[in-house]
Amino acid sequence: MLQEMAPFSYNHTNTQDMWYVLIGIPGLEDSHPWISIPICSMYVLAVIGNSFLIFLIVTERSLHEPMYFFLSMLASADVLLSTATAPKMLAIFWFQSMDISFGSCVSQMFFIHFIFVAESAILLAMAFDRYVAICHPLRYTTILTSSATGKIGIAAVVRSFFICLPFIFLVYRLRYCGRNIIPHSYCEHMGIARLACDSIKVNIIYGLTVALLSTGLDIVFIIMSYTMILCTVFQIPSWAARFKALNTCASHICVILMFYAPAFFSFFAHRFGGKTIPHHIHILVANLYVVVPPMLNPIIYGVKTKQFQDRVMSLFSPISTCC
């Protein structure tokens, strides 16, 4: 039935005319309308929450610090990631709008991977910020100057762009011979590559290399940063001072766990899960990944950061006074 929905049939590669069919969550098609309700709600909350977070950081002078600059970059990336995926997912769930052109599919693939790698670099930058603040507090302002912070942000974006750019060429070089059903709610690198007639060994190797040498190294450096932070914290004689120092890292640690755990589950399940993990579980986790962390990140930082709480109270106190 799905094959009949495809608008074209191909005997050879012609990427300008190719269309794919995104089927959403395989095996749960009847539940798509119900699944769309929490996904839509989380997407709306993610956009509103992160946009409000960016607004607070931009308008509040006391938040013009390196940590909050990186946090605004993270919030921007969260908005972009959820917006690059959720609208098409909801179109599939609500209107059965499953068709997508090859060019649009590749564009979505690039932005998803680009934003993911950029977010990983931003989390590393935030870990470095916490390392300097706790391990070298007297040198914090001299190390993380406005210029250095801006350069770190630019480096994160540029690195992500050049790492993910080859994905476009890797999928365009392949020949496609008719298969056009993607058992997913959005386009990603291996999902497109697996529809090709050619060998995708290069695609697999490059995908693993990116995961291990970019994102993997980010994780290693984040762990190193927090190892040195813990060593410094436990040398502090006062338990109250220890707790205060660790409390400044709590939000970041929560965000790191939410970002990397489902991402690596999805990555390795797609490549090595085989029959061990049901395919609909893998796709469901991948769908939730692009809306749940973006929704929770502003909540976590809002709850754990006193500056945000004070700013929110100052914004809404005139309203309560008038009422």
Short mmCIF file of C-alpha atoms in Angstrom, two decimals:
data_model
loop_
_atom_site.label_atom_id
_atom_site.label_comp_id
_atom_site.label_asym_id
_atom_site.label_seq_id
_atom_site.Cartn_x
_atom_site.Cartn_y
_atom_site.Cartn_z
CA MET A 1 0.00 0.00 0.00
CA LEU A 2 2.81 2.39 0.90
CA GLN A 3 4.51 1.71 -2.40
CA GLU A 4 1.37 2.85 -4.22
CA MET A 5 1.51 6.12 -2.36
CA ALA A 6 4.90 6.96 -3.85
CA PRO A 7 4.44 9.43 -6.71
CA PHE A 8 7.24 8.01 -8.88
CA SER A 9 8.96 4.75 -9.66
CA TYR A 10 12.65 4.73 -10.54
CA ASN A 11 14.91 2.44 -12.48
CA HIS A 12 17.98 4.64 -12.15
CA THR A 13 19.21 7.59 -10.21
CA ASN A 14 17.71 10.99 -10.95
CA THR A 15 17.86 12.88 -7.71
CA GLN A 16 15.99 15.94 -9.04
CA ASP A 17 12.86 13.83 -9.62
CA MET A 18 13.13 11.57 -6.59
CA TRP A 19 10.51 11.63 -3.85
CA TYR A 20 10.51 9.68 -0.63
CA VAL A 21 7.72 8.51 1.65
CA LEU A 22 8.21 9.03 5.39
CA ILE A 23 5.85 6.61 7.11
CA GLY A 24 6.16 7.96 10.66
CA ILE A 25 6.42 5.28 13.34
CA PRO A 26 6.22 1.82 11.69
CA GLY A 27 3.69 -0.43 13.36
CA LEU A 28 2.04 2.41 15.24
CA GLU A 29 0.29 4.12 12.32
CA ASP A 30 -3.13 3.81 14.00
CA SER A 31 -1.77 5.60 17.06
CA HIS A 32 -0.28 8.53 15.14
CA PRO A 33 -3.09 10.97 16.09
CA TRP A 34 -2.65 10.16 19.78
CA ILE A 35 1.16 10.28 19.64
CA SER A 36 0.94 13.67 17.95
CA ILE A 37 -0.74 15.26 20.99
CA PRO A 38 2.24 15.03 23.41
CA ILE A 39 4.73 15.71 20.61
CA CYS A 40 2.87 18.86 19.54
CA SER A 41 2.55 20.01 23.15
CA MET A 42 6.24 19.45 23.84
CA TYR A 43 7.23 21.21 20.61
CA VAL A 44 5.18 24.30 21.49
CA LEU A 45 6.59 24.35 25.03
CA ALA A 46 10.14 23.92 23.66
CA VAL A 47 9.80 26.88 21.29
CA ILE A 48 8.16 29.13 23.90
CA GLY A 49 10.49 28.11 26.73
CA ASN A 50 13.73 28.48 24.78
CA SER A 51 12.62 31.72 23.10
CA PHE A 52 11.78 33.16 26.54
CA LEU A 53 15.16 31.99 27.84
CA ILE A 54 16.95 33.76 24.98
CA PHE A 55 14.85 36.88 25.64
CA LEU A 56 15.86 36.89 29.32
CA ILE A 57 19.56 36.50 28.53
CA VAL A 58 19.52 39.23 25.88
CA THR A 59 17.56 41.77 27.93
CA GLU A 60 19.06 41.19 31.39
CA ARG A 61 22.50 42.80 31.69
CA SER A 62 23.48 40.66 34.70
CA LEU A 63 23.16 37.57 32.47
CA HIS A 64 25.70 38.84 29.94
CA GLU A 65 28.28 36.29 31.06
CA PRO A 66 30.01 33.42 29.18
CA MET A 67 27.86 30.70 30.77
CA TYR A 68 24.63 32.41 29.71
CA PHE A 69 26.00 33.18 26.25
CA PHE A 70 26.59 29.44 25.74
CA LEU A 71 23.16 28.74 27.23
CA SER A 72 21.55 31.08 24.71
CA MET A 73 23.36 29.21 21.92
CA LEU A 74 22.05 25.92 23.33
CA ALA A 75 18.51 27.33 23.48
CA SER A 76 18.77 28.55 19.87
CA ALA A 77 20.00 25.12 18.76
CA ASP A 78 17.10 23.46 20.59
CA VAL A 79 14.57 25.66 18.80
CA LEU A 80 16.19 24.91 15.43
CA LEU A 81 16.41 21.16 16.07
CA SER A 82 12.77 20.79 17.08
CA THR A 83 11.59 23.09 14.26
CA ALA A 84 13.59 21.14 11.67
CA THR A 85 11.75 17.93 12.59
CA ALA A 86 8.50 18.40 14.53
CA PRO A 87 6.39 20.22 11.86
CA LYS A 88 6.96 17.44 9.30
CA MET A 89 6.32 14.78 11.94
CA LEU A 90 3.02 16.43 12.85
CA ALA A 91 2.08 16.74 9.17
CA ILE A 92 2.59 12.98 8.84
CA PHE A 93 0.60 12.21 11.99
CA TRP A 94 -2.28 14.59 11.26
CA PHE A 95 -2.61 14.85 7.48
CA GLN A 96 -0.72 11.76 6.20
CA SER A 97 1.58 14.19 4.36
CA MET A 98 4.30 11.60 3.91
CA ASP A 99 5.89 12.70 0.64
CA ILE A 100 9.18 14.60 0.67
CA SER A 101 11.52 15.41 -2.20
CA PHE A 102 15.08 14.13 -2.24
CA GLY A 103 16.46 17.67 -1.95
CA SER A 104 14.23 18.50 1.02
CA CYS A 105 15.12 15.20 2.67
CA VAL A 106 18.85 15.84 2.31
CA SER A 107 18.42 19.41 3.61
CA GLN A 108 16.58 18.14 6.68
CA MET A 109 19.26 15.47 7.19
CA PHE A 110 22.04 18.07 7.05
CA PHE A 111 20.39 20.45 9.53
CA ILE A 112 19.60 17.67 12.01
CA HIS A 113 23.20 16.40 12.05
CA PHE A 114 24.62 19.94 11.93
CA ILE A 115 22.59 21.07 14.96
CA PHE A 116 23.40 17.87 16.88
CA VAL A 117 27.17 18.27 16.42
CA ALA A 118 26.92 21.98 17.26
CA GLU A 119 24.97 21.24 20.46
CA SER A 120 27.63 18.73 21.48
CA ALA A 121 30.32 21.39 21.05
CA ILE A 122 28.23 23.91 23.01
CA LEU A 123 27.89 21.44 25.90
CA LEU A 124 31.66 21.00 25.86
CA ALA A 125 32.10 24.79 25.96
CA MET A 126 29.73 24.95 28.94
CA ALA A 127 31.75 22.24 30.70
CA PHE A 128 34.92 24.25 30.07
CA ASP A 129 33.18 27.32 31.51
CA ARG A 130 32.35 25.41 34.71
CA TYR A 131 35.91 24.05 34.90
CA VAL A 132 37.43 27.54 34.73
CA ALA A 133 34.85 28.99 37.15
CA ILE A 134 35.50 26.33 39.82
CA CYS A 135 39.14 25.35 39.30
CA HIS A 136 40.51 28.79 38.34
CA PRO A 137 38.01 31.32 39.71
CA LEU A 138 40.53 34.19 39.96
CA ARG A 139 41.42 33.83 36.27
CA TYR A 140 37.84 33.36 35.04
CA THR A 141 37.38 36.86 33.64
CA THR A 142 40.81 36.88 32.00
CA ILE A 143 40.40 33.46 30.36
CA LEU A 144 36.76 33.69 29.24
CA THR A 145 36.70 37.22 27.88
CA SER A 146 33.93 38.38 25.55
CA SER A 147 36.29 37.87 22.60
CA ALA A 148 37.27 34.34 23.67
CA THR A 149 33.64 33.40 24.32
CA GLY A 150 32.57 34.64 20.89
CA LYS A 151 35.42 32.74 19.21
CA ILE A 152 34.42 29.53 21.00
CA GLY A 153 30.84 29.96 19.81
CA ILE A 154 31.91 30.59 16.22
CA ALA A 155 34.30 27.62 16.34
CA ALA A 156 31.45 25.33 17.48
CA VAL A 157 29.28 26.36 14.51
CA VAL A 158 32.10 26.23 11.93
CA ARG A 159 33.31 22.84 13.16
CA SER A 160 29.80 21.42 12.94
CA PHE A 161 29.33 22.76 9.41
CA PHE A 162 32.51 21.23 8.03
CA ILE A 163 31.94 17.91 9.82
CA CYS A 164 28.40 17.54 8.45
CA LEU A 165 28.94 18.94 4.95
CA PRO A 166 30.36 15.62 3.62
CA PHE A 167 27.06 13.89 4.49
CA ILE A 168 25.46 15.76 1.57
CA PHE A 169 28.07 14.53 -0.93
CA LEU A 170 27.98 11.01 0.50
CA VAL A 171 24.26 10.60 -0.21
CA TYR A 172 24.37 12.42 -3.57
CA ARG A 173 27.14 10.13 -4.89
CA LEU A 174 24.96 7.02 -4.46
CA ARG A 175 22.72 5.48 -7.13
CA TYR A 176 19.07 4.94 -6.22
CA CYS A 177 17.04 2.30 -7.98
CA GLY A 178 13.45 2.57 -6.84
CA ARG A 179 13.22 2.04 -3.11
CA ASN A 180 11.69 5.18 -1.65
CA ILE A 181 10.07 4.17 1.65
CA ILE A 182 11.79 5.59 4.75
CA PRO A 183 10.53 3.93 7.95
CA HIS A 184 11.02 7.08 10.00
CA SER A 185 9.39 10.42 10.80
CA TYR A 186 12.28 12.50 9.49
CA CYS A 187 15.31 12.12 7.23
CA GLU A 188 18.73 11.20 8.57
CA HIS A 189 21.95 10.04 6.95
CA MET A 190 21.76 6.27 7.24
CA GLY A 191 18.02 6.21 6.55
CA ILE A 192 18.67 7.78 3.12
CA ALA A 193 21.84 5.79 2.41
CA ARG A 194 20.12 2.44 3.01
CA LEU A 195 17.81 3.12 0.05
CA ALA A 196 20.74 3.14 -2.38
CA CYS A 197 21.77 0.34 -4.72
CA ASP A 198 25.48 1.01 -4.22
CA SER A 199 27.67 -0.02 -1.33
CA ILE A 200 27.23 2.32 1.63
CA LYS A 201 30.40 1.21 3.40
CA VAL A 202 31.92 4.71 3.11
CA ASN A 203 28.76 6.25 4.57
CA ILE A 204 28.85 3.86 7.54
CA ILE A 205 32.54 4.47 8.19
CA TYR A 206 32.20 8.25 8.00
CA GLY A 207 29.12 8.23 10.25
CA LEU A 208 30.95 6.18 12.87
CA THR A 209 34.03 8.38 12.55
CA VAL A 210 31.98 11.52 13.16
CA ALA A 211 30.28 9.92 16.17
CA LEU A 212 33.54 8.75 17.72
CA LEU A 213 35.99 11.52 16.81
CA SER A 214 33.76 14.57 17.20
CA THR A 215 30.90 13.79 19.56
CA GLY A 216 32.89 11.02 21.26
CA LEU A 217 35.83 13.32 21.92
CA ASP A 218 33.44 15.98 23.22
CA ILE A 219 32.20 13.47 25.79
CA VAL A 220 35.78 12.54 26.77
CA PHE A 221 36.69 16.20 27.32
CA ILE A 222 33.46 16.81 29.26
CA ILE A 223 34.29 13.85 31.54
CA MET A 224 37.83 15.17 31.99
CA SER A 225 36.47 18.60 32.89
CA TYR A 226 34.13 17.23 35.52
CA THR A 227 36.81 14.91 36.90
CA MET A 228 39.04 17.93 37.54
CA ILE A 229 36.05 19.84 38.93
CA LEU A 230 35.31 17.04 41.41
CA CYS A 231 38.96 16.86 42.46
CA THR A 232 38.93 20.59 43.16
CA VAL A 233 35.55 20.55 44.92
CA PHE A 234 36.48 17.75 47.33
CA GLN A 235 39.57 19.68 48.38
CA ILE A 236 37.32 22.44 49.72
CA PRO A 237 37.10 22.05 53.54
CA SER A 238 33.59 23.45 53.91
CA TRP A 239 30.68 21.12 53.03
CA ALA A 240 28.47 24.13 52.33
CA ALA A 241 31.00 25.49 49.83
CA ARG A 242 31.27 22.04 48.21
CA PHE A 243 27.51 21.82 47.80
CA LYS A 244 27.34 25.33 46.36
CA ALA A 245 30.06 24.55 43.82
CA LEU A 246 28.44 21.27 42.76
CA ASN A 247 25.02 22.91 42.59
CA THR A 248 26.28 25.28 39.87
CA CYS A 249 27.03 22.20 37.72
CA ALA A 250 23.80 20.28 38.40
CA SER A 251 21.78 21.84 35.56
CA HIS A 252 24.55 21.23 33.05
CA ILE A 253 24.95 17.59 34.09
CA CYS A 254 21.21 16.98 33.69
CA VAL A 255 21.24 18.53 30.22
CA ILE A 256 24.28 16.46 29.22
CA LEU A 257 22.59 13.20 30.25
CA MET A 258 19.37 14.09 28.43
CA PHE A 259 21.31 15.02 25.29
CA TYR A 260 23.75 12.14 24.94
CA ALA A 261 21.87 9.13 26.36
CA PRO A 262 18.97 8.98 23.84
CA ALA A 263 21.20 10.22 21.00
CA PHE A 264 23.65 7.36 21.36
CA PHE A 265 20.85 4.86 21.94
CA SER A 266 19.30 5.95 18.64
CA PHE A 267 22.67 6.00 16.84
CA PHE A 268 23.80 2.51 17.85
CA ALA A 269 20.32 0.97 17.68
CA HIS A 270 20.03 2.13 14.07
CA ARG A 271 23.34 0.53 13.14
CA PHE A 272 23.71 -2.49 15.41
CA GLY A 273 20.32 -3.01 17.05
CA GLY A 274 19.11 -5.42 14.41
CA LYS A 275 16.24 -7.51 15.72
CA THR A 276 17.15 -6.92 19.37
CA ILE A 277 15.33 -3.58 19.61
CA PRO A 278 11.87 -3.28 17.98
CA HIS A 279 12.03 -0.77 15.17
CA HIS A 280 9.05 1.24 16.44
CA ILE A 281 10.83 1.71 19.80
CA HIS A 282 13.88 3.08 18.04
CA ILE A 283 11.79 5.51 15.95
CA LEU A 284 9.68 6.57 18.94
CA VAL A 285 12.82 7.37 20.97
CA ALA A 286 14.23 9.30 18.00
CA ASN A 287 11.01 11.32 17.76
CA LEU A 288 10.94 12.11 21.46
CA TYR A 289 14.63 13.04 21.39
CA VAL A 290 14.01 16.10 19.20
CA VAL A 291 11.30 17.53 21.48
CA VAL A 292 11.84 16.29 25.06
CA PRO A 293 15.35 17.71 25.78
CA PRO A 294 14.52 21.05 24.09
CA MET A 295 11.38 21.26 26.23
CA LEU A 296 13.12 20.35 29.51
CA ASN A 297 16.32 22.38 29.14
CA PRO A 298 14.77 25.81 29.88
CA ILE A 299 12.78 24.29 32.76
CA ILE A 300 15.94 22.78 34.31
CA TYR A 301 17.90 26.01 34.04
CA GLY A 302 14.92 28.06 35.20
CA VAL A 303 14.52 25.95 38.34
CA LYS A 304 18.24 25.76 39.19
CA THR A 305 19.36 29.30 38.29
CA LYS A 306 18.48 32.07 40.74
CA GLN A 307 19.23 34.83 38.22
CA PHE A 308 16.48 33.54 35.92
CA GLN A 309 14.02 33.27 38.79
CA ASP A 310 14.74 36.84 39.90
CA ARG A 311 14.40 38.16 36.34
CA VAL A 312 11.08 36.36 35.82
CA MET A 313 9.76 37.69 39.11
CA SER A 314 10.78 41.23 38.14
CA LEU A 315 8.99 40.88 34.79
CA PHE A 316 5.74 39.60 36.23
CA SER A 317 5.62 41.60 39.49
CA PRO A 318 4.31 44.77 37.76
CA ILE A 319 1.51 42.68 36.24
CA SER A 320 0.50 41.26 39.63
CA THR A 321 0.67 44.77 41.13
CA CYS A 322 -1.66 46.16 38.49
CA CYS A 323 -4.11 43.31 39.03
#
